XYZ file of N, CA and C in Angstrom:
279
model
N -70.474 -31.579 23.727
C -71.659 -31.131 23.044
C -72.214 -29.932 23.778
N -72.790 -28.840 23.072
C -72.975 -27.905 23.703
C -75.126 -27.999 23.958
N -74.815 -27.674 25.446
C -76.129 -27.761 25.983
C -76.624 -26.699 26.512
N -76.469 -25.538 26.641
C -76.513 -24.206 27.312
C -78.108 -23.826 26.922
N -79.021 -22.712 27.146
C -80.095 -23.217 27.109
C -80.130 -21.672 25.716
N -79.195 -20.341 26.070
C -79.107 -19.683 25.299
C -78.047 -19.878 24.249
N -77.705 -20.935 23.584
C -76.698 -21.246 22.515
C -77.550 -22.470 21.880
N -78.958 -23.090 22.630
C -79.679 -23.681 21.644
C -80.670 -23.221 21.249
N -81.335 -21.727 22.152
C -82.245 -20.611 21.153
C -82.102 -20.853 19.684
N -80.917 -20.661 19.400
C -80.547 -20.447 17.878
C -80.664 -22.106 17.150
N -79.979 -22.683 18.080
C -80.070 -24.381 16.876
C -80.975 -24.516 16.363
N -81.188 -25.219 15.156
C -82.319 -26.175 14.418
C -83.208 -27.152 15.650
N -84.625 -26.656 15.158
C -85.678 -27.759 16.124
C -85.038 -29.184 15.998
N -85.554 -29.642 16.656
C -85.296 -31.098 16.999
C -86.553 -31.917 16.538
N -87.051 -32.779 15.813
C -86.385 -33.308 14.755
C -85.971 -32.645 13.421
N -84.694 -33.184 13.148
C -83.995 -32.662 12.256
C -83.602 -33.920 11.386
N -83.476 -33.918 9.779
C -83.293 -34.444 9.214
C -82.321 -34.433 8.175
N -81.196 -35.021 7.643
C -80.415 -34.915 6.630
C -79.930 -35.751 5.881
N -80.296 -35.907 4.410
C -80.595 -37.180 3.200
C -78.651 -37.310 3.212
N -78.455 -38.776 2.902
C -77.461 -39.350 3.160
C -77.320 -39.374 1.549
N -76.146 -39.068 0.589
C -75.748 -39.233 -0.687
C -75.518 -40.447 -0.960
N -76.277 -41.792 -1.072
C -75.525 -43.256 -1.128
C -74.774 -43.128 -2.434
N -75.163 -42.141 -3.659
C -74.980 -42.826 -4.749
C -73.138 -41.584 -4.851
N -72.891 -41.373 -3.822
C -71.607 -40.400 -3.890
C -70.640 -41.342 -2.996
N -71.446 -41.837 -2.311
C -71.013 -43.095 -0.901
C -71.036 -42.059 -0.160
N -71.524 -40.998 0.322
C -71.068 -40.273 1.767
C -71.039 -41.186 2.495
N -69.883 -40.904 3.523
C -70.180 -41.461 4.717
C -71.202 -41.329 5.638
N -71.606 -42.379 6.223
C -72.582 -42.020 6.856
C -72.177 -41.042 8.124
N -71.305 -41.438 8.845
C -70.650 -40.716 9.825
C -70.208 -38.903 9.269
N -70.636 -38.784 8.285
C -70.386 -37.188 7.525
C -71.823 -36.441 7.651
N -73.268 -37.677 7.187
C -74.273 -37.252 7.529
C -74.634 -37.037 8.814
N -74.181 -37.849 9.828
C -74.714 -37.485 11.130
C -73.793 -36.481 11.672
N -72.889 -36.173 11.691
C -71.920 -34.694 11.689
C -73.005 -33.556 11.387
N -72.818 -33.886 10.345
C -73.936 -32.613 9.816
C -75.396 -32.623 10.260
N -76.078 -33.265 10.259
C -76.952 -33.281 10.999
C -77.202 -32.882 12.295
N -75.987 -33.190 13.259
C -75.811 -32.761 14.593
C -75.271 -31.510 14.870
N -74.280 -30.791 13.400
C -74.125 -29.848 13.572
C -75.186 -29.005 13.270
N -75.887 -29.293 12.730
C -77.162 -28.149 12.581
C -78.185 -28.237 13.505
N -78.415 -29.188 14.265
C -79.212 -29.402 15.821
C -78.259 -28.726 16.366
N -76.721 -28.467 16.885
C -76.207 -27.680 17.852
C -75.697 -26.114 17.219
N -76.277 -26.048 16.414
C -75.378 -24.544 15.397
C -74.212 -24.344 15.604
N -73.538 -25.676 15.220
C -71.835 -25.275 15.470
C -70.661 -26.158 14.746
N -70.415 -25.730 14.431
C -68.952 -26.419 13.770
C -68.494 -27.989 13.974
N -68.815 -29.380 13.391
C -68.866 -30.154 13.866
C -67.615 -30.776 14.588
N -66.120 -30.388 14.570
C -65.246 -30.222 15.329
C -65.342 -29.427 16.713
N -66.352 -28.626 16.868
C -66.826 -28.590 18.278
C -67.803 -29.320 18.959
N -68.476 -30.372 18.330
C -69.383 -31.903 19.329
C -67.945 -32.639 19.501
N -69.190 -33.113 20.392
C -67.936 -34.538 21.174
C -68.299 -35.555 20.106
N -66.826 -36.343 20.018
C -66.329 -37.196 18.865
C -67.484 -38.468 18.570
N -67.575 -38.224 17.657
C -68.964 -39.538 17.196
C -68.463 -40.526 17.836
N -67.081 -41.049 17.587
C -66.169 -42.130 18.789
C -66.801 -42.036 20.241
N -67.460 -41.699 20.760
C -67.568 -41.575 22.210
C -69.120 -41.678 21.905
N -69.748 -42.751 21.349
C -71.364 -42.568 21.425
C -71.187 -44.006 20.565
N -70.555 -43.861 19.651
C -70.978 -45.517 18.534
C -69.289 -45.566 17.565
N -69.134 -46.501 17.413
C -68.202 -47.054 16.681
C -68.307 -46.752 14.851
N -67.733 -45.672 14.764
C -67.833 -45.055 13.258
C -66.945 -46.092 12.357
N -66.159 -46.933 12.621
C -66.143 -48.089 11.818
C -67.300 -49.313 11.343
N -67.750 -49.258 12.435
C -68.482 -50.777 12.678
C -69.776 -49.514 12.035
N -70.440 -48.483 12.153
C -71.567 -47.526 11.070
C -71.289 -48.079 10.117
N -69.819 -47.677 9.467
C -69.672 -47.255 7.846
C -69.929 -48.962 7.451
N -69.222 -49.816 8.160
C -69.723 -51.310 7.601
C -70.820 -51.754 7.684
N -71.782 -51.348 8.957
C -72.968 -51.686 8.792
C -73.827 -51.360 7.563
N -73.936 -49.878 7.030
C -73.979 -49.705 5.988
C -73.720 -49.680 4.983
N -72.442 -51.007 4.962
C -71.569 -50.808 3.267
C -72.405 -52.087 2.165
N -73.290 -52.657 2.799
C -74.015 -53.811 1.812
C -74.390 -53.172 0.564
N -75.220 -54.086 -0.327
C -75.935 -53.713 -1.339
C -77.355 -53.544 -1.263
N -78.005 -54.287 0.178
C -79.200 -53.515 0.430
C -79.317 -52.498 1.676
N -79.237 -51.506 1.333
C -78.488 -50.518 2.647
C -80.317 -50.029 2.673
N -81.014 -49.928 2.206
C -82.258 -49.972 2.415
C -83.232 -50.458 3.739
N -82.812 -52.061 3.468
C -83.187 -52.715 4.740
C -82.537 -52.547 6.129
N -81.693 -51.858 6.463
C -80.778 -51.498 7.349
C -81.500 -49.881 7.930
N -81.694 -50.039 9.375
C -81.467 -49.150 10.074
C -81.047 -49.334 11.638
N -80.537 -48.140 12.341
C -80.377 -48.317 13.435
C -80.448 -46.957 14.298
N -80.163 -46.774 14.938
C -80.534 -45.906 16.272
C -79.192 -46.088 17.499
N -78.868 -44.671 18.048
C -78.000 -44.498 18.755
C -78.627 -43.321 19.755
N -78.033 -43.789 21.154
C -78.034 -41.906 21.933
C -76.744 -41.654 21.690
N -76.725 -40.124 21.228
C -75.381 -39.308 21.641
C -75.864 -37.751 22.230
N -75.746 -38.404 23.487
C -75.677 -36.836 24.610
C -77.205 -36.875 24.823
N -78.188 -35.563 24.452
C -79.001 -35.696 24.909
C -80.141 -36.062 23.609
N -79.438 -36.107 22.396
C -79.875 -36.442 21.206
C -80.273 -38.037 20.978
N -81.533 -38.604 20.192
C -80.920 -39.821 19.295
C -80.930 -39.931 18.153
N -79.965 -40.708 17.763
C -79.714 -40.703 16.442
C -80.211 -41.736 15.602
N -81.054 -41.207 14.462
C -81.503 -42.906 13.765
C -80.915 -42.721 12.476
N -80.711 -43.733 11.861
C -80.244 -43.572 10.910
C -80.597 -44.556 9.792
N -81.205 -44.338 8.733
C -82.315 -45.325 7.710
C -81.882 -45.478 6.683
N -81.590 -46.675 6.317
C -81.029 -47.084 5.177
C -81.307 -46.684 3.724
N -82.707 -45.828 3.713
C -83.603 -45.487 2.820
C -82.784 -44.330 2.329
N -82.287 -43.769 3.123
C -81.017 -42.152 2.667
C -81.042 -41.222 3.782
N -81.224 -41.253 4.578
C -81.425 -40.022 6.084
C -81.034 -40.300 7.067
N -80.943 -39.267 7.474
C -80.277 -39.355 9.200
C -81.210 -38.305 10.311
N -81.831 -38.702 11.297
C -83.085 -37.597 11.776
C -82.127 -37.785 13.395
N -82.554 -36.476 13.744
C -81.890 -36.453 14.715
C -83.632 -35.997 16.149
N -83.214 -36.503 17.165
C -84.699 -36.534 17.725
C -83.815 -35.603 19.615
């Protein structure tokens, strides 16, 4: 993850937010990509692997119910955290 102090001039403030498509099924692990890529202004193949912070299997099932509403949770990755609300969003803090 890039932390440099002149390569986050440019990133998106922190909190950052990005609505999750339930009714397309995005993955959730696609929203927090994106989300994190726009907190680091960079290509989300350049963060370190969502694998190395939370289990992107055990996400996508947590969120695969029919009340994905009542469901949220919260992760650190790096110097970020990640919440993520069943309601449709992903905020990055």
């Amino acid at each position: 993850m890039s932390a440099t102090g002149e390569e986050n001039a440019t990133a998106v403030s922190v909190p950052h937010r990005v609505d999750i498509d339930w009714e397309r099924r995005e993955p959730v692990s696609s929203a927090i990509q994106t989300a994190l890529s726009d907190v680091e202004n960079s290509a989300a193949v350049e963060l370190d692997p969502l694998a190395d912070y939370v289990d992107p299997d055990a996400l996508e099932a947590f969120f695969s119910g029919t009340d994905d509403a009542a469901r949220n949770l919260s992760f650190a990755y790096g110097d970020y955290t990640v919440y993520v609300d069943g309601a449709g969003y992903v905020r990055i803090d």
